[in-house]
């Protein structure tokens, strides 16, 4: 009985260890996450596609399945509807309420250029009132952003003319004097921005001048998703800008659903960050990926799991589940002790039942010696019933071998007495 109890307790402990090992093993298996990005063919889409391919080739624990959308706005809506695990979202668009940032993919600086020879008195942002502005579109439309920005200096939509155009077309519009200024929204440190400004500067007789946004901080305070940025001298080549300029920027960021576990979010942020160097040759913006602003009070929420990773506070498997494992072992010990007690109690109960049968056989033997011929038939029948009952108990392991042996001796003696009386 003690051996059986020990084996039972051991089985419980091994089962708990098995569950713990299974959880650890499952946590190490590759996980595929869906990520929304679009439109197809643009730099952001090429970046995420390259990221998905690289993670697959490198046997990363986190892999990505690309879901192509019409743009950042649709990507945000997909994440809000829980249609995807991740989405590459633009910060000045309507952010999904269930989204939290894992990594800032790239920041895009707002640059306003005006021709040197016909500035028309455009020296600051408020001077754009009543002007025609060509807005270059590289990825998602930028006109909504420019409307918000101009509203900071009290310029309403009816007081300006905004022309949405591809970069080359916007340059031609400015060159043909059909616009007074051109706005570019692109990564400051990128071939795209440098080439675009160089092309505009070359196309416009007398070159261009870049406009400072002195109200940058006010714009960042009032418009969610905007942040201030400083453009250093000659950042774009050809001596442009000629002096350090204040401006604003929007960010493209990969966001996850806030219901994603901290462990998964941390592992995903690590994969995204680790892929920067590998992907930068294929897609230059990959190297612009950086940790999000995770400080308390950040206007765009950051996932706690990503914050823990970038702060170096990511927990190991044991740190995350050690207390649970210890509690499980402690509980197993209590359960094992209780189970051992129950088995011992059950054994005593079964032993008691066997003892009663032996006592009854002994009593039947004594009764047989003084019984009449008619009563002896009943006593013998009861003896047969006890034998059948004892056989069932033994078959179901409800009595020990020692008890069966004792009962057998008593039954043998009972039968010899009955046979002696009959003989």
mmCIF file of C-alpha atoms in Angstrom:
data_model
loop_
_atom_site.group_PDB
_atom_site.id
_atom_site.type_symbol
_atom_site.label_atom_id
_atom_site.label_comp_id
_atom_site.label_asym_id
_atom_site.label_seq_id
_atom_site.Cartn_x
_atom_site.Cartn_y
_atom_site.Cartn_z
ATOM 1 C CA UNK A 1 0.000 0.000 0.000
ATOM 2 C CA UNK A 2 2.825 2.403 0.845
ATOM 3 C CA UNK A 3 4.523 1.581 -2.444
ATOM 4 C CA UNK A 4 1.328 2.362 -4.334
ATOM 5 C CA UNK A 5 0.956 5.674 -2.497
ATOM 6 C CA UNK A 6 4.531 6.678 -3.293
ATOM 7 C CA UNK A 7 4.006 5.845 -6.950
ATOM 8 C CA UNK A 8 0.846 7.946 -7.046
ATOM 9 C CA UNK A 9 2.598 10.984 -5.541
ATOM 10 C CA UNK A 10 5.500 10.535 -7.947
ATOM 11 C CA UNK A 11 3.077 10.412 -10.883
ATOM 12 C CA UNK A 12 1.487 13.717 -9.802
ATOM 13 C CA UNK A 13 4.892 15.426 -9.501
ATOM 14 C CA UNK A 14 6.037 14.085 -12.873
ATOM 15 C CA UNK A 15 2.795 15.284 -14.456
ATOM 16 C CA UNK A 16 3.412 18.813 -13.158
ATOM 17 C CA UNK A 17 6.972 18.751 -14.443
ATOM 18 C CA UNK A 18 5.644 17.527 -17.768
ATOM 19 C CA UNK A 19 3.190 20.420 -17.969
ATOM 20 C CA UNK A 20 5.972 22.890 -17.148
ATOM 21 C CA UNK A 21 8.281 21.449 -19.781
ATOM 22 C CA UNK A 22 5.475 21.458 -22.356
ATOM 23 C CA UNK A 23 4.793 25.148 -21.648
ATOM 24 C CA UNK A 24 8.492 25.934 -22.043
ATOM 25 C CA UNK A 25 8.706 23.938 -25.272
ATOM 26 C CA UNK A 26 5.614 25.620 -26.742
ATOM 27 C CA UNK A 27 7.007 29.051 -25.851
ATOM 28 C CA UNK A 28 10.079 28.289 -27.994
ATOM 29 C CA UNK A 29 8.125 27.314 -31.108
ATOM 30 C CA UNK A 30 8.036 29.850 -33.998
ATOM 31 C CA UNK A 31 5.007 32.137 -33.903
ATOM 32 C CA UNK A 32 3.540 33.662 -37.079
ATOM 33 C CA UNK A 33 1.907 37.085 -36.708
ATOM 34 C CA UNK A 34 -0.184 38.860 -39.345
ATOM 35 C CA UNK A 35 0.911 42.430 -40.108
ATOM 36 C CA UNK A 36 -1.071 44.947 -42.143
ATOM 37 C CA UNK A 37 0.812 47.404 -44.379
ATOM 38 C CA UNK A 38 0.146 49.221 -47.621
ATOM 39 C CA UNK A 39 -0.132 50.179 -50.298
ATOM 40 C CA UNK A 40 1.848 47.587 -52.252
ATOM 41 C CA UNK A 41 5.048 48.655 -53.961
ATOM 42 C CA UNK A 42 5.900 51.523 -51.637
ATOM 43 C CA UNK A 43 8.888 51.640 -49.308
ATOM 44 C CA UNK A 44 6.939 50.701 -46.181
ATOM 45 C CA UNK A 45 5.443 47.675 -47.919
ATOM 46 C CA UNK A 46 8.843 46.611 -49.270
ATOM 47 C CA UNK A 47 10.266 46.923 -45.756
ATOM 48 C CA UNK A 48 7.649 44.670 -44.152
ATOM 49 C CA UNK A 49 7.853 42.158 -47.010
ATOM 50 C CA UNK A 50 11.640 42.005 -46.630
ATOM 51 C CA UNK A 51 11.165 41.644 -42.883
ATOM 52 C CA UNK A 52 8.830 38.671 -43.378
ATOM 53 C CA UNK A 53 11.220 36.973 -45.798
ATOM 54 C CA UNK A 54 14.249 37.613 -43.583
ATOM 55 C CA UNK A 55 12.561 36.229 -40.469
ATOM 56 C CA UNK A 56 11.621 33.075 -42.376
ATOM 57 C CA UNK A 57 15.100 32.560 -43.839
ATOM 58 C CA UNK A 58 16.793 33.245 -40.504
ATOM 59 C CA UNK A 59 14.543 30.786 -38.635
ATOM 60 C CA UNK A 60 13.419 33.495 -36.244
ATOM 61 C CA UNK A 61 11.039 32.583 -33.417
ATOM 62 C CA UNK A 62 8.730 35.372 -34.623
ATOM 63 C CA UNK A 63 7.582 35.292 -38.229
ATOM 64 C CA UNK A 64 5.316 37.594 -40.195
ATOM 65 C CA UNK A 65 2.532 37.150 -42.714
ATOM 66 C CA UNK A 66 1.953 40.325 -44.733
ATOM 67 C CA UNK A 67 -1.609 41.585 -45.216
ATOM 68 C CA UNK A 68 -1.568 44.246 -47.951
ATOM 69 C CA UNK A 69 -3.890 47.240 -47.503
ATOM 70 C CA UNK A 70 -4.652 50.474 -49.366
ATOM 71 C CA UNK A 71 -2.622 52.479 -46.847
ATOM 72 C CA UNK A 72 -1.903 53.271 -43.203
ATOM 73 C CA UNK A 73 -5.504 54.259 -42.495
ATOM 74 C CA UNK A 74 -6.891 50.902 -43.598
ATOM 75 C CA UNK A 75 -4.112 49.140 -41.691
ATOM 76 C CA UNK A 76 -5.177 50.975 -38.525
ATOM 77 C CA UNK A 77 -8.792 49.969 -39.074
ATOM 78 C CA UNK A 78 -7.806 46.321 -39.511
ATOM 79 C CA UNK A 79 -5.917 46.365 -36.213
ATOM 80 C CA UNK A 80 -8.866 48.052 -34.479
ATOM 81 C CA UNK A 81 -11.194 45.289 -35.700
ATOM 82 C CA UNK A 82 -8.666 42.671 -34.487
ATOM 83 C CA UNK A 83 -8.303 41.503 -38.080
ATOM 84 C CA UNK A 84 -4.499 41.370 -37.732
ATOM 85 C CA UNK A 85 -1.947 41.032 -34.938
ATOM 86 C CA UNK A 86 0.191 43.996 -36.040
ATOM 87 C CA UNK A 87 -0.095 47.004 -38.309
ATOM 88 C CA UNK A 88 2.261 49.642 -39.675
ATOM 89 C CA UNK A 89 0.434 52.851 -38.802
ATOM 90 C CA UNK A 90 1.051 56.554 -39.328
ATOM 91 C CA UNK A 91 0.994 58.545 -36.108
ATOM 92 C CA UNK A 92 -1.080 61.508 -37.323
ATOM 93 C CA UNK A 93 -3.893 59.315 -38.591
ATOM 94 C CA UNK A 94 -6.716 58.014 -36.393
ATOM 95 C CA UNK A 95 -4.902 55.595 -34.109
ATOM 96 C CA UNK A 96 -6.717 52.374 -33.130
ATOM 97 C CA UNK A 97 -7.771 52.526 -29.459
ATOM 98 C CA UNK A 98 -6.627 48.927 -28.969
ATOM 99 C CA UNK A 99 -3.174 49.559 -30.463
ATOM 100 C CA UNK A 100 0.142 49.916 -28.620
ATOM 101 C CA UNK A 101 3.522 50.667 -30.191
ATOM 102 C CA UNK A 102 6.226 48.017 -30.482
ATOM 103 C CA UNK A 103 8.766 49.990 -32.517
ATOM 104 C CA UNK A 104 9.005 53.283 -34.405
ATOM 105 C CA UNK A 105 9.717 52.282 -37.973
ATOM 106 C CA UNK A 106 10.673 55.709 -39.312
ATOM 107 C CA UNK A 107 10.081 59.420 -38.726
ATOM 108 C CA UNK A 108 9.059 61.592 -41.662
ATOM 109 C CA UNK A 109 9.996 65.238 -41.557
ATOM 110 C CA UNK A 110 7.824 68.002 -42.973
ATOM 111 C CA UNK A 111 9.917 70.203 -45.273
ATOM 112 C CA UNK A 112 8.453 73.286 -46.963
ATOM 113 C CA UNK A 113 10.382 74.682 -49.926
ATOM 114 C CA UNK A 114 9.798 78.009 -51.700
ATOM 115 C CA UNK A 115 11.568 79.420 -54.788
ATOM 116 C CA UNK A 116 14.316 81.938 -54.004
ATOM 117 C CA UNK A 117 13.355 84.325 -56.809
ATOM 118 C CA UNK A 118 9.629 84.542 -56.133
ATOM 119 C CA UNK A 119 9.045 83.954 -52.490
ATOM 120 C CA UNK A 120 6.134 86.374 -52.513
ATOM 121 C CA UNK A 121 6.935 87.419 -48.998
ATOM 122 C CA UNK A 122 6.868 83.824 -47.664
ATOM 123 C CA UNK A 123 9.164 83.939 -44.646
ATOM 124 C CA UNK A 124 7.221 81.910 -42.132
ATOM 125 C CA UNK A 125 4.377 79.403 -41.898
ATOM 126 C CA UNK A 126 1.651 82.044 -41.518
ATOM 127 C CA UNK A 127 2.749 83.657 -44.802
ATOM 128 C CA UNK A 128 1.273 80.692 -46.674
ATOM 129 C CA UNK A 129 -2.189 82.162 -46.201
ATOM 130 C CA UNK A 130 -3.815 82.655 -49.602
ATOM 131 C CA UNK A 131 -1.060 80.697 -51.356
ATOM 132 C CA UNK A 132 -1.089 77.637 -53.619
ATOM 133 C CA UNK A 133 0.782 74.711 -52.093
ATOM 134 C CA UNK A 134 1.835 71.551 -53.940
ATOM 135 C CA UNK A 135 1.923 68.584 -51.551
ATOM 136 C CA UNK A 136 4.171 65.729 -52.660
ATOM 137 C CA UNK A 137 2.685 62.297 -52.042
ATOM 138 C CA UNK A 138 5.225 59.514 -51.458
ATOM 139 C CA UNK A 139 3.126 56.993 -49.547
ATOM 140 C CA UNK A 140 -0.086 58.010 -47.817
ATOM 141 C CA UNK A 141 -1.791 61.337 -48.593
ATOM 142 C CA UNK A 142 -0.246 64.298 -46.742
ATOM 143 C CA UNK A 143 -2.902 66.953 -47.373
ATOM 144 C CA UNK A 144 -4.798 66.211 -44.095
ATOM 145 C CA UNK A 145 -1.549 66.756 -42.181
ATOM 146 C CA UNK A 146 -0.856 70.097 -43.914
ATOM 147 C CA UNK A 147 -4.397 71.276 -43.124
ATOM 148 C CA UNK A 148 -3.861 70.496 -39.436
ATOM 149 C CA UNK A 149 -0.450 72.168 -39.457
ATOM 150 C CA UNK A 150 -1.732 75.379 -41.055
ATOM 151 C CA UNK A 151 -4.641 75.503 -38.608
ATOM 152 C CA UNK A 152 -2.052 76.125 -35.855
ATOM 153 C CA UNK A 153 -1.352 79.543 -37.450
ATOM 154 C CA UNK A 154 -5.087 80.115 -38.016
ATOM 155 C CA UNK A 155 -5.135 79.404 -41.743
ATOM 156 C CA UNK A 156 -8.386 77.705 -42.693
ATOM 157 C CA UNK A 157 -8.905 75.304 -45.571
ATOM 158 C CA UNK A 158 -10.739 77.948 -47.580
ATOM 159 C CA UNK A 159 -7.785 80.327 -47.363
ATOM 160 C CA UNK A 160 -5.309 78.067 -49.209
ATOM 161 C CA UNK A 161 -5.144 75.873 -52.280
ATOM 162 C CA UNK A 162 -3.635 72.439 -51.682
ATOM 163 C CA UNK A 163 -2.561 70.384 -54.702
ATOM 164 C CA UNK A 164 -1.978 66.669 -54.110
ATOM 165 C CA UNK A 165 0.595 65.311 -56.575
ATOM 166 C CA UNK A 166 3.397 62.842 -57.103
ATOM 167 C CA UNK A 167 6.865 64.309 -56.289
ATOM 168 C CA UNK A 168 7.838 64.827 -59.941
ATOM 169 C CA UNK A 169 4.492 66.408 -60.792
ATOM 170 C CA UNK A 170 4.655 68.644 -57.719
ATOM 171 C CA UNK A 171 8.073 69.880 -58.840
ATOM 172 C CA UNK A 172 6.729 70.704 -62.305
ATOM 173 C CA UNK A 173 3.770 72.535 -60.756
ATOM 174 C CA UNK A 174 6.138 74.700 -58.719
ATOM 175 C CA UNK A 175 8.423 75.251 -61.696
ATOM 176 C CA UNK A 176 5.495 76.312 -63.896
ATOM 177 C CA UNK A 177 4.458 78.889 -61.276
ATOM 178 C CA UNK A 178 1.182 77.065 -60.598
ATOM 179 C CA UNK A 179 2.156 76.768 -56.914
ATOM 180 C CA UNK A 180 3.916 79.096 -54.487
ATOM 181 C CA UNK A 181 5.464 76.392 -52.299
ATOM 182 C CA UNK A 182 5.993 72.651 -52.179
ATOM 183 C CA UNK A 183 5.715 70.402 -49.128
ATOM 184 C CA UNK A 184 7.693 67.164 -48.797
ATOM 185 C CA UNK A 185 7.023 64.642 -46.034
ATOM 186 C CA UNK A 186 9.720 61.952 -46.029
ATOM 187 C CA UNK A 187 12.438 60.478 -43.785
ATOM 188 C CA UNK A 188 15.019 63.217 -43.168
ATOM 189 C CA UNK A 189 17.937 60.807 -43.462
ATOM 190 C CA UNK A 190 16.972 59.017 -46.642
ATOM 191 C CA UNK A 191 17.948 59.020 -50.312
ATOM 192 C CA UNK A 192 14.326 59.852 -51.154
ATOM 193 C CA UNK A 193 14.342 63.152 -49.269
ATOM 194 C CA UNK A 194 17.830 64.163 -50.433
ATOM 195 C CA UNK A 195 17.092 63.382 -54.089
ATOM 196 C CA UNK A 196 13.691 65.100 -54.043
ATOM 197 C CA UNK A 197 15.077 68.347 -52.618
ATOM 198 C CA UNK A 198 18.060 68.206 -54.980
ATOM 199 C CA UNK A 199 15.731 67.730 -57.966
ATOM 200 C CA UNK A 200 13.515 70.632 -56.907
ATOM 201 C CA UNK A 201 16.498 72.888 -56.278
ATOM 202 C CA UNK A 202 17.853 72.049 -59.720
ATOM 203 C CA UNK A 203 14.515 72.475 -61.514
ATOM 204 C CA UNK A 204 13.675 75.894 -60.052
ATOM 205 C CA UNK A 205 15.657 78.809 -61.540
ATOM 206 C CA UNK A 206 17.659 80.419 -58.746
ATOM 207 C CA UNK A 207 17.115 77.435 -56.466
ATOM 208 C CA UNK A 208 14.914 77.076 -53.394
ATOM 209 C CA UNK A 209 14.844 78.061 -49.745
ATOM 210 C CA UNK A 210 13.554 75.852 -46.928
ATOM 211 C CA UNK A 211 11.039 77.345 -44.552
ATOM 212 C CA UNK A 212 11.423 77.105 -40.772
ATOM 213 C CA UNK A 213 8.335 76.147 -38.761
ATOM 214 C CA UNK A 214 8.780 78.300 -35.673
ATOM 215 C CA UNK A 215 5.450 77.044 -34.330
ATOM 216 C CA UNK A 216 6.715 73.443 -34.305
ATOM 217 C CA UNK A 217 6.289 72.950 -30.552
ATOM 218 C CA UNK A 218 2.792 74.431 -30.564
ATOM 219 C CA UNK A 219 1.873 72.134 -33.453
ATOM 220 C CA UNK A 220 3.245 69.086 -31.631
ATOM 221 C CA UNK A 221 1.308 70.032 -28.498
ATOM 222 C CA UNK A 222 -1.965 70.461 -30.341
ATOM 223 C CA UNK A 223 -1.832 67.693 -32.934
ATOM 224 C CA UNK A 224 -1.592 64.091 -31.782
ATOM 225 C CA UNK A 225 1.089 62.211 -33.649
ATOM 226 C CA UNK A 226 3.278 65.220 -34.421
ATOM 227 C CA UNK A 227 6.656 65.823 -32.813
ATOM 228 C CA UNK A 228 9.300 68.513 -33.127
ATOM 229 C CA UNK A 229 12.533 67.942 -35.013
ATOM 230 C CA UNK A 230 15.653 69.970 -35.820
ATOM 231 C CA UNK A 231 17.043 69.938 -39.349
ATOM 232 C CA UNK A 232 20.809 70.617 -39.258
ATOM 233 C CA UNK A 233 22.662 72.826 -41.718
ATOM 234 C CA UNK A 234 23.305 71.201 -45.127
ATOM 235 C CA UNK A 235 21.335 68.101 -44.128
ATOM 236 C CA UNK A 236 20.127 67.677 -47.729
ATOM 237 C CA UNK A 237 23.301 68.665 -49.577
ATOM 238 C CA UNK A 238 23.878 71.705 -51.784
ATOM 239 C CA UNK A 239 24.090 73.780 -48.612
ATOM 240 C CA UNK A 240 20.399 73.189 -47.788
ATOM 241 C CA UNK A 241 19.212 74.268 -45.375
ATOM 242 C CA UNK A 242 21.559 77.217 -44.948
ATOM 243 C CA UNK A 243 20.815 77.364 -41.224
ATOM 244 C CA UNK A 244 19.368 75.000 -38.641
ATOM 245 C CA UNK A 245 15.594 74.796 -38.997
ATOM 246 C CA UNK A 246 12.759 73.842 -36.714
ATOM 247 C CA UNK A 247 10.171 71.509 -38.186
ATOM 248 C CA UNK A 248 7.704 68.775 -37.298
ATOM 249 C CA UNK A 249 7.628 65.088 -38.109
ATOM 250 C CA UNK A 250 5.187 62.204 -38.149
ATOM 251 C CA UNK A 251 6.182 58.632 -37.437
ATOM 252 C CA UNK A 252 5.340 55.320 -38.977
ATOM 253 C CA UNK A 253 5.217 52.736 -36.217
ATOM 254 C CA UNK A 254 4.437 49.068 -35.898
ATOM 255 C CA UNK A 255 1.628 48.648 -33.398
ATOM 256 C CA UNK A 256 0.226 45.529 -31.766
ATOM 257 C CA UNK A 257 -3.061 44.807 -30.080
ATOM 258 C CA UNK A 258 -2.839 45.681 -26.401
ATOM 259 C CA UNK A 259 -4.134 42.193 -25.557
ATOM 260 C CA UNK A 260 -0.896 40.675 -26.871
ATOM 261 C CA UNK A 261 1.073 39.084 -24.031
ATOM 262 C CA UNK A 262 4.099 40.976 -22.713
ATOM 263 C CA UNK A 263 6.332 38.033 -23.568
ATOM 264 C CA UNK A 264 5.182 37.882 -27.200
ATOM 265 C CA UNK A 265 5.347 41.680 -27.576
ATOM 266 C CA UNK A 266 8.910 41.734 -26.211
ATOM 267 C CA UNK A 267 10.032 38.937 -28.517
ATOM 268 C CA UNK A 268 8.414 40.671 -31.503
ATOM 269 C CA UNK A 269 10.051 44.019 -30.681
ATOM 270 C CA UNK A 270 13.413 42.241 -30.423
ATOM 271 C CA UNK A 271 12.950 40.606 -33.833
ATOM 272 C CA UNK A 272 11.974 43.933 -35.428
ATOM 273 C CA UNK A 273 14.933 45.732 -33.904
ATOM 274 C CA UNK A 274 17.467 42.997 -34.613
ATOM 275 C CA UNK A 275 16.580 42.974 -38.320
ATOM 276 C CA UNK A 276 17.650 46.602 -38.893
ATOM 277 C CA UNK A 277 21.175 45.983 -40.144
ATOM 278 C CA UNK A 278 20.260 42.918 -42.180
ATOM 279 C CA UNK A 279 17.500 44.740 -44.080
ATOM 280 C CA UNK A 280 19.064 48.204 -44.444
ATOM 281 C CA UNK A 281 20.774 47.311 -47.739
ATOM 282 C CA UNK A 282 17.501 46.142 -49.259
ATOM 283 C CA UNK A 283 15.299 48.855 -47.746
ATOM 284 C CA UNK A 284 17.193 51.888 -46.342
ATOM 285 C CA UNK A 285 14.382 52.913 -43.972
ATOM 286 C CA UNK A 286 14.897 49.652 -42.067
ATOM 287 C CA UNK A 287 17.898 51.167 -40.281
ATOM 288 C CA UNK A 288 15.723 54.065 -39.073
ATOM 289 C CA UNK A 289 13.816 51.728 -36.755
ATOM 290 C CA UNK A 290 14.167 52.846 -33.149
ATOM 291 C CA UNK A 291 12.645 52.264 -29.713
ATOM 292 C CA UNK A 292 9.416 54.174 -29.013
ATOM 293 C CA UNK A 293 9.124 56.816 -26.331
ATOM 294 C CA UNK A 294 8.073 54.657 -23.418
ATOM 295 C CA UNK A 295 8.225 57.266 -20.679
ATOM 296 C CA UNK A 296 5.220 57.770 -18.450
ATOM 297 C CA UNK A 297 2.674 60.061 -20.038
ATOM 298 C CA UNK A 298 3.663 59.368 -23.648
ATOM 299 C CA UNK A 299 0.779 60.470 -25.854
ATOM 300 C CA UNK A 300 0.943 57.365 -28.050
ATOM 301 C CA UNK A 301 0.873 54.263 -25.838
ATOM 302 C CA UNK A 302 3.736 51.773 -25.905
ATOM 303 C CA UNK A 303 3.198 48.070 -25.250
ATOM 304 C CA UNK A 304 4.590 47.118 -21.802
ATOM 305 C CA UNK A 305 6.303 44.054 -23.301
ATOM 306 C CA UNK A 306 8.192 46.186 -25.838
ATOM 307 C CA UNK A 307 9.045 48.737 -23.152
ATOM 308 C CA UNK A 308 10.466 45.979 -20.936
ATOM 309 C CA UNK A 309 12.620 44.703 -23.805
ATOM 310 C CA UNK A 310 14.092 48.104 -24.656
ATOM 311 C CA UNK A 311 14.625 48.878 -20.959
ATOM 312 C CA UNK A 312 16.502 45.597 -20.525
ATOM 313 C CA UNK A 313 13.876 44.265 -18.130
ATOM 314 C CA UNK A 314 12.677 41.299 -20.160
ATOM 315 C CA UNK A 315 12.045 38.344 -17.867
ATOM 316 C CA UNK A 316 13.400 34.861 -18.509
ATOM 317 C CA UNK A 317 11.094 31.856 -18.626
ATOM 318 C CA UNK A 318 11.959 31.005 -15.018
ATOM 319 C CA UNK A 319 11.405 34.601 -13.879
ATOM 320 C CA UNK A 320 7.985 34.646 -15.522
ATOM 321 C CA UNK A 321 6.837 31.224 -14.389
ATOM 322 C CA UNK A 322 9.164 30.329 -11.491
ATOM 323 C CA UNK A 323 6.673 31.393 -8.839
ATOM 324 C CA UNK A 324 3.922 29.463 -10.594
ATOM 325 C CA UNK A 325 6.151 26.369 -10.816
ATOM 326 C CA UNK A 326 7.081 26.667 -7.122
ATOM 327 C CA UNK A 327 3.426 27.080 -6.190
ATOM 328 C CA UNK A 328 2.587 24.062 -8.329
ATOM 329 C CA UNK A 329 5.213 21.916 -6.623
ATOM 330 C CA UNK A 330 4.050 23.124 -3.226
ATOM 331 C CA UNK A 331 0.492 22.329 -4.212
ATOM 332 C CA UNK A 332 1.610 18.939 -5.506
ATOM 333 C CA UNK A 333 3.231 18.219 -2.155
ATOM 334 C CA UNK A 334 0.012 19.062 -0.336
ATOM 335 C CA UNK A 335 -2.030 17.120 -2.862
ATOM 336 C CA UNK A 336 0.337 14.162 -2.573
ATOM 337 C CA UNK A 337 0.100 14.182 1.212
ATOM 338 C CA UNK A 338 -3.670 14.388 1.053
ATOM 339 C CA UNK A 339 -3.805 11.662 -1.544
ATOM 340 C CA UNK A 340 -1.521 9.474 0.563
ATOM 341 C CA UNK A 341 -3.766 10.028 3.571
ATOM 342 C CA UNK A 342 -6.851 9.201 1.541
ATOM 343 C CA UNK A 343 -5.277 6.032 0.177
ATOM 344 C CA UNK A 344 -4.199 5.018 3.695
ATOM 345 C CA UNK A 345 -7.725 5.670 4.987
ATOM 346 C CA UNK A 346 -9.187 3.711 2.099
ATOM 347 C CA UNK A 347 -6.730 0.878 2.834
ATOM 348 C CA UNK A 348 -7.778 0.813 6.482
ATOM 349 C CA UNK A 349 -11.398 0.783 5.420
ATOM 350 C CA UNK A 350 -10.792 -2.128 3.059
ATOM 351 C CA UNK A 351 -8.725 -3.923 5.701
ATOM 352 C CA UNK A 352 -11.603 -3.475 8.132
ATOM 353 C CA UNK A 353 -14.041 -4.978 5.657
ATOM 354 C CA UNK A 354 -11.762 -8.004 5.195
ATOM 355 C CA UNK A 355 -11.410 -8.409 8.962
ATOM 356 C CA UNK A 356 -15.198 -8.429 9.344
ATOM 357 C CA UNK A 357 -15.439 -11.230 6.797
ATOM 358 C CA UNK A 358 -12.808 -13.281 8.674
ATOM 359 C CA UNK A 359 -14.661 -12.667 11.955
ATOM 360 C CA UNK A 360 -17.930 -13.736 10.359
ATOM 361 C CA UNK A 361 -16.345 -16.942 9.042
ATOM 362 C CA UNK A 362 -15.026 -17.656 12.541
ATOM 363 C CA UNK A 363 -18.514 -17.073 13.977
ATOM 364 C CA UNK A 364 -20.059 -19.367 11.344
ATOM 365 C CA UNK A 365 -17.574 -22.085 12.265
ATOM 366 C CA UNK A 366 -18.598 -21.870 15.928
ATOM 367 C CA UNK A 367 -22.309 -21.884 15.017
ATOM 368 C CA UNK A 368 -21.887 -24.905 12.773
ATOM 369 C CA UNK A 369 -20.741 -27.060 15.688
ATOM 370 C CA UNK A 370 -24.095 -26.694 17.522
ATOM 371 C CA UNK A 371 -26.420 -26.200 14.563
ATOM 372 C CA UNK A 372 -29.187 -28.538 13.526
ATOM 373 C CA UNK A 373 -29.147 -30.193 10.107
ATOM 374 C CA UNK A 374 -31.549 -27.572 8.755
ATOM 375 C CA UNK A 375 -29.540 -24.620 10.173
ATOM 376 C CA UNK A 376 -26.314 -26.113 8.853
ATOM 377 C CA UNK A 377 -27.603 -25.705 5.294
ATOM 378 C CA UNK A 378 -28.107 -21.964 5.876
ATOM 379 C CA UNK A 379 -24.682 -21.600 7.533
ATOM 380 C CA UNK A 380 -23.015 -23.319 4.624
ATOM 381 C CA UNK A 381 -24.870 -21.072 2.134
ATOM 382 C CA UNK A 382 -23.657 -17.998 4.026
ATOM 383 C CA UNK A 383 -20.119 -19.356 3.838
ATOM 384 C CA UNK A 384 -20.454 -19.695 0.062
ATOM 385 C CA UNK A 385 -21.692 -16.065 -0.156
ATOM 386 C CA UNK A 386 -18.681 -14.889 1.847
ATOM 387 C CA UNK A 387 -16.360 -16.721 -0.550
ATOM 388 C CA UNK A 388 -18.003 -15.026 -3.580
ATOM 389 C CA UNK A 389 -17.841 -11.591 -1.935
ATOM 390 C CA UNK A 390 -14.210 -12.084 -0.977
ATOM 391 C CA UNK A 391 -13.389 -13.056 -4.575
ATOM 392 C CA UNK A 392 -14.958 -9.817 -5.881
ATOM 393 C CA UNK A 393 -13.030 -7.735 -3.358
ATOM 394 C CA UNK A 394 -9.777 -9.371 -4.395
ATOM 395 C CA UNK A 395 -10.538 -8.937 -8.077
ATOM 396 C CA UNK A 396 -11.009 -5.183 -7.544
ATOM 397 C CA UNK A 397 -7.907 -4.917 -5.327
ATOM 398 C CA UNK A 398 -10.085 -3.965 -2.362
ATOM 399 C CA UNK A 399 -8.323 -6.365 0.011
ATOM 400 C CA UNK A 400 -4.649 -7.193 0.443
ATOM 401 C CA UNK A 401 -3.028 -10.537 -0.281
ATOM 402 C CA UNK A 402 -2.386 -11.020 3.441
ATOM 403 C CA UNK A 403 -6.080 -10.557 4.212
ATOM 404 C CA UNK A 404 -7.059 -13.021 1.462
ATOM 405 C CA UNK A 405 -4.649 -15.554 2.919
ATOM 406 C CA UNK A 406 -6.159 -15.116 6.424
ATOM 407 C CA UNK A 407 -9.671 -15.470 5.021
ATOM 408 C CA UNK A 408 -8.661 -18.574 3.070
ATOM 409 C CA UNK A 409 -7.339 -20.244 6.242
ATOM 410 C CA UNK A 410 -10.551 -19.421 8.075
ATOM 411 C CA UNK A 411 -12.639 -20.769 5.182
ATOM 412 C CA UNK A 412 -10.606 -23.985 5.014
ATOM 413 C CA UNK A 413 -11.177 -24.523 8.728
ATOM 414 C CA UNK A 414 -14.895 -23.725 8.282
ATOM 415 C CA UNK A 415 -15.260 -26.288 5.491
ATOM 416 C CA UNK A 416 -13.381 -28.984 7.497
ATOM 417 C CA UNK A 417 -15.719 -28.432 10.486
ATOM 418 C CA UNK A 418 -18.839 -28.626 8.272
ATOM 419 C CA UNK A 419 -17.589 -31.765 6.543
ATOM 420 C CA UNK A 420 -16.799 -33.315 9.954
ATOM 421 C CA UNK A 421 -20.301 -32.625 11.200
ATOM 422 C CA UNK A 422 -21.872 -34.090 8.018
ATOM 423 C CA UNK A 423 -19.509 -37.108 8.097
#
